[in-house]
Each structure stands twice: as structure tokens, then as C-alpha cells.
Amino acid sequence: MYQVLSCIQEDHGLFYVLMAVFVCTLGAVCALVVFHRGLDSTAERDRRLWAAASGMVTGLGVWGTHFVAMLGYHPGFEVAYDGTVTVLSALVAIAGFVAVSQVLITGFGPLRRALCAFLATLTLVTMHFYGQSSLRASALMEYDSGYVVAAVGLCAVFFGLTYMVGISTTKRWRNLWGVVFTLLAVASVHFIGMASMEVFPIRGLAEVGWTLSRGDLTTFLIAGVVLVLVATMMGAGLDRKVSRLRIQENRRIGMLADSASEGIVIADAEGRVVEVNKSAENLLGAQRSELLGRPARPLAGLNTTLSGSPRYIETSLTNSEGLSIPVVVRTRDLTHRDDGFTIYAISDQRERMRRDAEIRALAFSDQLSGLANREAFQRELIAMIDAGTGAHTAVILLDLDEFKGVNDQFGHSAGDTVIIETAKRLGQLVPKDGLAARLGGDEFAVLTGRSIPAADVEAFAGECVEALSQPVLHEGLAIRSSASAGACIIGAEASDISELLKSADRALYAAKADGRRRARVYDEDLHERFEARRNVEIALSKAVENDEFVLYYQPKVCAATRKVLAYEALIRWERPGHGLVMPNDFIDVAEQSMVVNDIGRWCIMEACKAAAGWETHLGVSVNLSARQFLDPNLYGDVREALRSSGLEPHRLELEITETAIIHNIHVAASLLEKFKKLGVQIALDDFGTGYSSMRFVQQLPFDRIKIDRSFVMAMDTDEKAFAIVDAILRLGQSLSIPVVAEGVETEAQALRLLEANCLEFQGFLISHPAPMPVALAEITGEQQVSGAG
Ligand code: C2E
Ligand code: CA
Ligand code: CA
């Protein structure tokens, strides 16, 4: 021990000892940095190369340490070094530590660590004693074997610790121990080795060709070693930093690619997969490793034969589980350096399609009933016409007869129940290839499909009507409401859905007009009726300006004296090509449009003008239709007619029916009041047929009540009819309102009415309506009393 210490203290200069420690530490640190750089690499080749560099640095460091220390060695005479041995000993150190690093880079198992310690010891010892022999250029040496063994033993122990403790990727502080133990291993071999040696100076040994002086070696060695070590370390450190950044960047790009919801597949110029992201793995149902190298186009569901692919394609791919998935694939070609890549971005369409289907279901179904809605119904009709395959034999429109009443009477929740129940019943009746729809409100429609032949459509529609006319249970209440149906058979030549719907609608209208709770099929008969009606409508619109109307007059007489009191104006239409058309054949149609107002205005004008020319005790009656009565211009028109004709207002009588009043009793009341003020008379026409409301008679200022002719005409045969006539006459008497009997055709009727205290009547018995007021002289039986012009 003493010898070792004195060797350090006396034989070695302190500067060289510190220098040696510095070089050794630097070498060990550099080697560690480089080695860790190797550990960071993923490619096997890179790992091995970095490990080799680390070995080289260790060897160089250890060798440098040795020689720096040697430089500080002063045995007491001038020494020189054999250059060849010096260089070869460096190679020994490098080779040995490269071998160590190659073992260590493959793994940190205990066996490998032990092997490394052994190899390192072997290398260091060999290098030391062989390197020592370079002194032979100026000296002879002798060794003490005890020291040599101690040096080798300690070296083995410290290298054991270096490799057992000193290398760790997780615990960085352990690497510090590695540096310390390496230093101790090197120091123990060097200083104990030197202490074990005795040297004797010799002069001028001829065999040594290349000797190095101490001075040469010093600068050359320190500068060279330090430079190499620092450069290596910086290189490794820099490279490590760069590759860390690259790894981080790759990881980030990977994260970015993986977070994309689209599956991304990158193919090389041969069309083989080189990269995929997570979504692509999920979509294709396979791991990245299974996908790499496979042809990309078939994976993405693209036709392999098609090259120069479109950029955007809708297709479907089959994943590894055999599941077919609808996808949209966008392709993009990329050139990177000299390589061509194709990127396939595959987006799964299942979710979108599911949502589309949901939206479609919402858009095409009726929320309350769950049936198809109007939109869906029309689409189906259009599709059927477009396809021309006769997918349906008929369109049936259904309508609940009293639905408004149900809502008003039982509330909207009852109304909803009726709709839901109706939908359920229809749904059960309509065949599988048909379609039941709710068009809105209480309107339903059915497309029959092919399974109901045209001949059975009427019966089927009848069945629907029957089913829908059964009572509906709501909160323990049986709600009665009937339905009507109109059907239209779809001919092979059907080309217009509005035509089909119009026909079905006309049939429905006819069914309702026939008394409801029935089904009608639109046929030739109905067609002619509606067409005729339509023609009337068209012709009527021009009839006023073409002056095609005339007024006929029927006298109203005093029952006792048969003296004419007034004339009722009754309209006739001299329709070109049709002869004289009676009001019952066109007033209804006119009522459906605004023409009725024009006709009414003309009548009032014409009647007033005519009456103004009669004897002044004769009045004139004009009929008002219900619609005309609600015309806001009516009052003005009447005033204008009176003014321009000069007729005294009390000679004009307006005949209205209860239908006109019932629509709006308040408007009617105020209007009648105004007419009353004007001095115009008001008669309630057709009494007994409508609502026969006592309330109207009592509340409204009528000047006359006209008993409907149906009662008068039935009087002879039907005692009940007479009872009604009698009751109305009594009512008039008690309210002091004169009553007129219409439709008197026989003397017997006239007599009976007279006996029942009827004061006025009109009818064929006295005269048919005629173009000009008939002079009384022409009236059979009565001569003296004069009539109008
Ligand atoms: P209304 O007001 O009840 O008119 C009396 C109808 O009974 C007239 O039929 C008349 O010809 C007919 N009539 C009169 N006496 C007898 C009879 O003894 N036996 C039979 N069987 N019938 C008799 P017309 O002229 O065909 O008129 C029918 C209906 O048309 C009228 O019934 C009236 O409601 C309506 N109307 C006639 N002219 C006009 C008009 O200018 N404007 C409006 N809005 N409606 C009119
Ligand atoms: Ca009348
Ligand atoms: Ca009448």
C-alpha cells in the first residue's frame, strides 16, 4: 500500500495524475452519452454502431488515462516510449471495449453484465501491461506478482460494480456510479500496476525504430484524446437531441393520424400498404402489422383494375370479419423525393346513413298517427307513375264525416284518439304492397297495391268506410264518427297525380253528397257530371258580361181576392247552345265561386228597374243566395239599385234563407237592421225545410215568412204536411208576421189555405213564372183587377 501511495505521490507528477483523472472521467461520461444514444435507437444497425462508438470512446479514454498517467511517471531517469507499442495498446483498448459495448447493447441481463466486467478487466489489464512495455525504449522492467494480482483483482471488482450498477436507462444517477467505478478500476490497475514494477535505465536500444519523447507525447495525447472525446460526445448528444425531437414529432404526427376519424391508408408506388392509422385498423378490422404490404385498393373497396382512379368514390369495402361497410374513399397522389405514394382517406358512411334514414323517417311519417304523411304519399304516387309498372290499382281518399264535431264536443285529446284509432284500422286493412297515409287533419289516403284488383276496389273502399265508422273508445266513452271514401282506379295511362287526386276527391265529394258513410268510385257517370259542372262554371264566368240572364216573374196574390200584390223575380239563363237553364242547375255552381255576387247584383238591378215601371202598389221580390248575403257590397248594391231605378224601397223585398243567417247570425242581424232602416222588406224563404228556428223568426225583423212549397204540395195527401203548414200559419199570426204559401197548384190547396187563414200565396195555379209580369186579365178565373204592364 505504501509503495502504491509513494508511487502516486513521488513517481507521478500531480498535474499528470489530475489530468489522467480528468481524461478518464471525460472518457467515461462521453462513452455513456454515446451508449445511451445507441439505446434510444430503434434500428438494430444504429444501436450496434452507436454502441461501437461508445466502446471506442471508452477504449480511447482508458488508454488516454493510462498514457497521461505514464507521462507523469518519473522513475528518476529520462524515459522514451516505443511508438508502435503505444499505438497498438490503444487499439487493444478500443477493440476490447468495442467488444464489451456490443455485448451490453443486446441486453442488461446479469450474465451479460458479468461478461462485460470480465472483458473490460481483460482489456484494461492487457492494455496496461502491454502499453507499459513501450517503456522498453529506455528501460528494463521487473514485476512483483503480488501487486499484479492485486491490481487485476481490484480492477475486476470495480468493473464488476461498473457494469452491475453503473448502466441504467431508468435510474440516471446509477450512471454516475458507472463513471466513478470505471475511474477506480482504471486507477487501481494503473497505480498498483506501476507500483508492482521496477525499472532499470538502459541506453540506445537499436530495435526500437520509433521513439516518442515525453514532450511530444504530452501535447499530442491530451489534445487528441480530449478533442476526440468531446467531438464524439457532442455528436452523440446532438444526434440524441435531434432524434428525440424526431421521435416526438413522429409520435405527434402519429397521434394526429390516429385521432382522425377517417381511416387513412398510405400505399407505395406498387400499391402496397406502407402505413395505416388507428381508424383504418378499426375499420378494416385488422392490426397494422397484418395490413402492411397488402394491396391497398381492394382493402379500400376500390376496383383493382381501374387505374387513374377518380378522386372521390362511394363504394363499400369488406372488412376482415366479412362485414360489408359503405364508405367514401378519397384518393390523393403524393410524390416524396423520388417515391410516389397514394393516400386513401376512407370514411365510414354507416353512421351518416343511419342518420339519413332517421331524418327520412321523420320527414315522411305523420307524427301523430305513425302513418306515411302527405309527402311520402305523393312520392309513392310519383314513383309509381314514373315506373309505369302499375304498382297500385287505385287511390282512395277517406274523410271522417264529423271530425270537427268530435273535437268541439269531446276535446282535442279525443280527436287525437280518433285519428290514432283510424290510422290503426286503416293500417290493418291495407295490404302489404299498399300504403296508408294521413294527409292532414281528418283526411286519409290509401294506395291499394296490386293485390286488390280494380274490380274489388269499391268493395275494399266500402270495407274501409265500415271499419272507420265503428265507434272509437276514448276514456270509457264510445265516440261515433263515420267516414266517407272516394276512389279512383289508376289506369295504365295514368300520367298526372293531380288528375288522379282530383278524381278521387270528386268521388269523395259525391259520396258525401250522397249522404256520407259510403264509398264511391270515380266512374264515367261522375266524370260527366263533374265535367258538366266544370263547363257550367266556365260558361257562367262570362254569362253576366254576355248578358245571358233574364228574369221571369211569378205573381204573389191575395188569397181572398186573388189580387196580385207583388212579383217574385226568378232568374233564367239563356245559355247559348243549351236553351233556358233553370236556377237549380247553376246557382249552386255559381255559389262555389264569386260569380254569384255578380249575378245577384245584376238581379237586384234588373228587378228594381222593371218594378219601377209597374203600378206603384206592386212589389218585387228578389232571392239572395247565402254567399251573396255575406257580400259586404250587398247593402251598397241595393241602395244603388233603388237610387238608379227610382223604386221606392218598401216595394222591394229581399228573400233570404236560414242557411244565409246561420253562418253568422250577428252579421245577419245588423245587416237586416240596416235594410229595415232603408225601408226594404225582408222575407224568410223556404221556411220549414232548414233549421226552422223559432229563434231567428223571433229575433230578426222579418216582414214575411214563406212556407216551402214541398209542404204545400204534399198537403193533399199528407196530413202531417198540412199540420206543419197550419202550425207555421199560426206562428205567423201570433207574431203578426204575414205568411206566404208557395207552390199552390190546385184550387183545393188554395181553398184549404184560405180556410187556415193564409193571406197570401203564389203558385202555378195563378201563373207560372213568365218573362214579363203577367196582366191579371190573362190569369184564369179573375178578370177585373188590373195587373202590371
Ligand atoms: P224559390 O225561391 O223557392 O222559388 C220558387 C220556385 O218554385 C221557382 O222555381 C218556381 O218556378 C217554383 N214554383 C212556383 N210555383 C210552383 C208550383 O206551383 N209548383 C212547383 N212545382 N213549383 C213552383 P225556380 O224558378 O226554378 O227557382 C228555383 C229556386 O232557385 C228558387 O226557389 C230560388 O231559391 C232559386 N232562385 C231563383 N232565382 C234566383 C235568383 O235570382 N237568385 C238566387 N240567389 N236564387 C234564385
Ligand atoms: Ca224565393
Ligand atoms: Ca221558396
Coordinates of N, CA and C in Angstrom, one line a residue, residues 279-379:
S279 N -57.9 4.5 -37.1 CA -59.2 4.3 -37.6 C -59.2 3.3 -38.8
A280 N -58.2 3.3 -39.6 CA -58.1 2.3 -40.7 C -58.1 0.9 -40.1
E281 N -57.3 0.7 -39.0 CA -57.3 -0.6 -38.4 C -58.6 -1.0 -37.9
N282 N -59.3 -0.1 -37.2 CA -60.7 -0.4 -36.7 C -61.6 -0.7 -37.8
L283 N -61.6 0.1 -38.9 CA -62.5 0.0 -40.0 C -62.3 -1.4 -40.7
L284 N -61.0 -1.7 -40.9 CA -60.7 -2.9 -41.7 C -60.7 -4.1 -40.8
G285 N -60.8 -3.9 -39.5 CA -60.8 -5.0 -38.5 C -59.5 -5.8 -38.5
A286 N -58.4 -5.1 -38.7 CA -57.1 -5.8 -38.7 C -56.0 -5.0 -38.1
Q287 N -55.0 -5.6 -37.6 CA -53.8 -4.9 -37.0 C -53.0 -4.3 -38.1
R288 N -52.2 -3.2 -37.7 CA -51.3 -2.6 -38.6 C -50.4 -3.6 -39.3
S289 N -49.8 -4.5 -38.4 CA -48.8 -5.4 -38.9 C -49.5 -6.4 -40.0
E290 N -50.8 -6.7 -39.8 CA -51.4 -7.6 -40.8 C -51.7 -6.8 -42.1
L291 N -51.8 -5.5 -42.0 CA -52.2 -4.7 -43.2 C -51.0 -4.3 -44.0
L292 N -49.9 -4.1 -43.4 CA -48.7 -3.6 -44.1 C -48.3 -4.6 -45.2
G293 N -48.0 -4.1 -46.4 CA -47.6 -4.9 -47.5 C -48.7 -5.4 -48.4
R294 N -50.0 -5.3 -47.9 CA -51.1 -5.8 -48.7 C -51.5 -4.8 -49.7
P295 N -52.1 -5.2 -50.9 CA -52.5 -4.3 -51.9 C -53.6 -3.4 -51.3
A296 N -53.4 -2.1 -51.5 CA -54.3 -1.1 -50.8 C -55.7 -1.0 -51.4
R297 N -55.8 -1.0 -52.7 CA -57.0 -0.6 -53.4 C -58.2 -1.6 -53.0
P298 N -57.9 -2.9 -53.1 CA -59.0 -3.8 -52.7 C -59.4 -3.6 -51.2
L299 N -58.4 -3.3 -50.4 CA -58.7 -3.1 -48.9 C -59.7 -1.9 -48.8
A300 N -59.5 -0.9 -49.6 CA -60.4 0.3 -49.5 C -61.7 0.1 -50.3
G301 N -61.9 -1.1 -50.9 CA -63.1 -1.3 -51.6 C -63.1 -0.8 -53.0
L302 N -61.9 -0.5 -53.5 CA -61.8 0.0 -54.9 C -61.5 -1.1 -55.9
N303 N -62.0 -0.8 -57.1 CA -61.8 -1.7 -58.2 C -60.3 -1.8 -58.5
T304 N -59.7 -3.0 -58.5 CA -58.3 -3.0 -58.7 C -57.9 -2.7 -60.2
T305 N -58.8 -3.0 -61.1 CA -58.5 -2.9 -62.5 C -58.5 -1.4 -62.9
L306 N -59.2 -0.6 -62.1 CA -59.3 0.8 -62.5 C -58.1 1.6 -62.0
S307 N -57.3 2.1 -63.0 CA -56.2 2.9 -62.5 C -56.6 4.3 -62.9
G308 N -55.8 5.3 -62.4 CA -56.1 6.7 -62.6 C -57.4 7.0 -62.0
S309 N -57.6 6.5 -60.8 CA -58.8 6.4 -60.1 C -59.5 7.8 -59.9
P310 N -60.8 7.9 -59.8 CA -61.4 9.1 -59.5 C -61.0 9.5 -58.1
R311 N -61.1 10.8 -57.8 CA -60.6 11.3 -56.6 C -61.5 11.0 -55.4
Y312 N -62.8 10.8 -55.8 CA -63.8 10.7 -54.7 C -64.8 9.6 -55.2
I313 N -64.9 8.6 -54.4 CA -65.7 7.5 -54.9 C -66.6 6.9 -53.7
E314 N -67.8 6.6 -54.0 CA -68.6 5.9 -53.0 C -68.7 4.5 -53.3
T315 N -68.3 3.7 -52.3 CA -68.2 2.2 -52.6 C -68.5 1.5 -51.2
S316 N -68.2 0.2 -51.2 CA -68.3 -0.4 -49.9 C -67.1 -1.4 -49.9
L317 N -66.6 -1.5 -48.7 CA -65.5 -2.5 -48.5 C -65.9 -3.6 -47.6
T318 N -65.2 -4.7 -47.7 CA -65.5 -5.9 -46.9 C -64.3 -6.0 -45.9
N319 N -64.6 -5.9 -44.6 CA -63.6 -5.9 -43.6 C -63.2 -7.4 -43.3
S320 N -62.2 -7.5 -42.4 CA -61.7 -8.9 -42.2 C -62.7 -9.9 -41.6
E321 N -63.8 -9.3 -41.0 CA -64.8 -10.2 -40.5 C -65.9 -10.5 -41.5
G322 N -65.7 -10.0 -42.7 CA -66.6 -10.3 -43.8 C -67.8 -9.3 -43.8
L323 N -67.7 -8.3 -43.0 CA -68.8 -7.3 -43.0 C -68.6 -6.3 -44.1
S324 N -69.7 -6.0 -44.8 CA -69.6 -5.0 -45.9 C -70.0 -3.7 -45.3
I325 N -69.1 -2.7 -45.5 CA -69.2 -1.4 -44.9 C -69.3 -0.3 -46.0
P326 N -70.4 0.5 -46.1 CA -70.4 1.5 -47.1 C -69.4 2.6 -46.7
V327 N -68.6 3.0 -47.7 CA -67.6 4.1 -47.4 C -67.5 5.1 -48.5
V328 N -66.9 6.2 -48.2 CA -66.5 7.1 -49.2 C -65.0 7.2 -49.2
V329 N -64.3 7.0 -50.4 CA -62.9 7.0 -50.4 C -62.4 8.1 -51.2
R330 N -61.5 8.9 -50.6 CA -60.9 10.0 -51.4 C -59.4 9.6 -51.6
T331 N -58.9 9.7 -52.8 CA -57.5 9.3 -53.0 C -56.7 10.5 -53.4
R332 N -55.4 10.5 -53.0 CA -54.6 11.6 -53.3 C -53.2 11.0 -53.6
D333 N -52.6 11.5 -54.7 CA -51.2 11.0 -55.0 C -50.2 12.0 -54.5
L334 N -49.2 11.5 -53.9 CA -48.1 12.3 -53.4 C -46.8 11.9 -53.9
T335 N -45.9 12.8 -54.2 CA -44.5 12.4 -54.5 C -43.6 12.9 -53.4
H336 N -42.8 12.0 -52.9 CA -41.9 12.4 -51.8 C -40.5 12.0 -52.3
R337 N -39.6 12.9 -52.5 CA -38.3 12.7 -53.1 C -38.6 12.0 -54.4
D338 N -38.1 10.8 -54.6 CA -38.4 10.1 -55.9 C -39.5 9.1 -55.8
D339 N -40.1 9.0 -54.6 CA -41.1 7.9 -54.4 C -42.5 8.5 -54.6
G340 N -43.4 7.6 -55.2 CA -44.7 8.0 -55.3 C -45.6 7.3 -54.3
F341 N -46.5 8.0 -53.7 CA -47.4 7.4 -52.7 C -48.8 7.8 -53.0
T342 N -49.7 6.9 -52.6 CA -51.1 7.2 -52.8 C -51.7 7.2 -51.4
I343 N -52.5 8.2 -51.0 CA -53.2 8.2 -49.7 C -54.6 8.0 -50.0
Y344 N -55.2 7.0 -49.3 CA -56.6 6.7 -49.3 C -57.2 7.1 -48.0
A345 N -58.1 8.1 -48.1 CA -58.8 8.5 -46.9 C -60.2 7.9 -47.0
I346 N -60.5 7.0 -46.0 CA -61.7 6.2 -46.1 C -62.7 6.6 -45.0
S347 N -63.8 7.1 -45.3 CA -64.7 7.4 -44.2 C -66.0 6.5 -44.2
D348 N -66.2 6.1 -43.1 CA -67.3 5.1 -42.8 C -68.6 5.9 -43.0
Q349 N -69.5 5.3 -43.8 CA -70.8 6.0 -44.0 C -72.0 5.5 -43.2
R350 N -71.7 4.5 -42.4 CA -72.8 3.8 -41.7 C -73.6 4.8 -40.8
E351 N -72.8 5.6 -40.0 CA -73.5 6.5 -39.1 C -74.3 7.5 -39.9
R352 N -73.7 8.1 -41.0 CA -74.4 9.1 -41.7 C -75.7 8.5 -42.3
M353 N -75.6 7.2 -42.9 CA -76.7 6.6 -43.5 C -77.8 6.4 -42.5
R354 N -77.4 6.0 -41.3 CA -78.4 5.7 -40.2 C -79.1 7.0 -39.9
R355 N -78.3 8.1 -39.8 CA -79.0 9.4 -39.5 C -79.9 9.8 -40.6
D356 N -79.4 9.6 -41.9 CA -80.3 10.0 -43.0 C -81.6 9.2 -43.0
A357 N -81.5 8.0 -42.6 CA -82.7 7.1 -42.6 C -83.6 7.7 -41.5
E358 N -83.0 8.1 -40.4 CA -83.8 8.6 -39.3 C -84.6 9.9 -39.7
I359 N -83.8 10.8 -40.4 CA -84.4 12.0 -40.9 C -85.5 11.8 -41.9
R360 N -85.2 10.8 -42.8 CA -86.2 10.5 -43.8 C -87.5 10.0 -43.1
A361 N -87.3 9.1 -42.1 CA -88.4 8.6 -41.4 C -89.2 9.7 -40.8
L362 N -88.5 10.7 -40.2 CA -89.2 11.8 -39.6 C -89.9 12.7 -40.6
A363 N -89.2 12.9 -41.7 CA -89.8 13.8 -42.8 C -90.9 13.1 -43.5
F364 N -91.0 11.8 -43.5 CA -92.0 11.1 -44.3 C -93.1 10.4 -43.5
S365 N -93.1 10.6 -42.2 CA -94.2 10.0 -41.5 C -94.9 11.0 -40.6
D366 N -96.2 10.7 -40.4 CA -97.0 11.6 -39.7 C -96.8 11.3 -38.2
Q367 N -96.5 12.3 -37.4 CA -96.1 12.1 -36.0 C -97.2 11.5 -35.2
L368 N -98.4 12.0 -35.4 CA -99.5 11.5 -34.5 C -99.9 10.1 -34.8
S369 N -100.1 9.8 -36.1 CA -100.7 8.5 -36.4 C -99.6 7.5 -36.7
G370 N -98.4 7.9 -37.1 CA -97.4 7.0 -37.4 C -97.5 6.5 -38.9
L371 N -98.6 6.9 -39.6 CA -98.7 6.5 -41.0 C -97.8 7.4 -41.8
A372 N -97.7 7.1 -43.1 CA -96.9 7.9 -44.0 C -97.6 9.3 -44.1
N373 N -96.9 10.3 -44.4 CA -97.5 11.6 -44.5 C -97.8 12.0 -45.9
R374 N -98.3 13.2 -46.1 CA -98.7 13.6 -47.5 C -97.5 13.5 -48.4
E375 N -96.3 14.0 -47.9 CA -95.1 14.0 -48.7 C -94.8 12.6 -49.2
A376 N -94.8 11.6 -48.3 CA -94.4 10.2 -48.6 C -95.5 9.7 -49.6
F377 N -96.7 10.0 -49.3 CA -97.8 9.5 -50.2 C -97.6 10.0 -51.6
Q378 N -97.3 11.3 -51.8 CA -97.1 11.8 -53.1 C -95.9 11.2 -53.8
R379 N -94.8 11.0 -53.0 CA -93.6 10.4 -53.6 C -93.9 9.1 -54.1

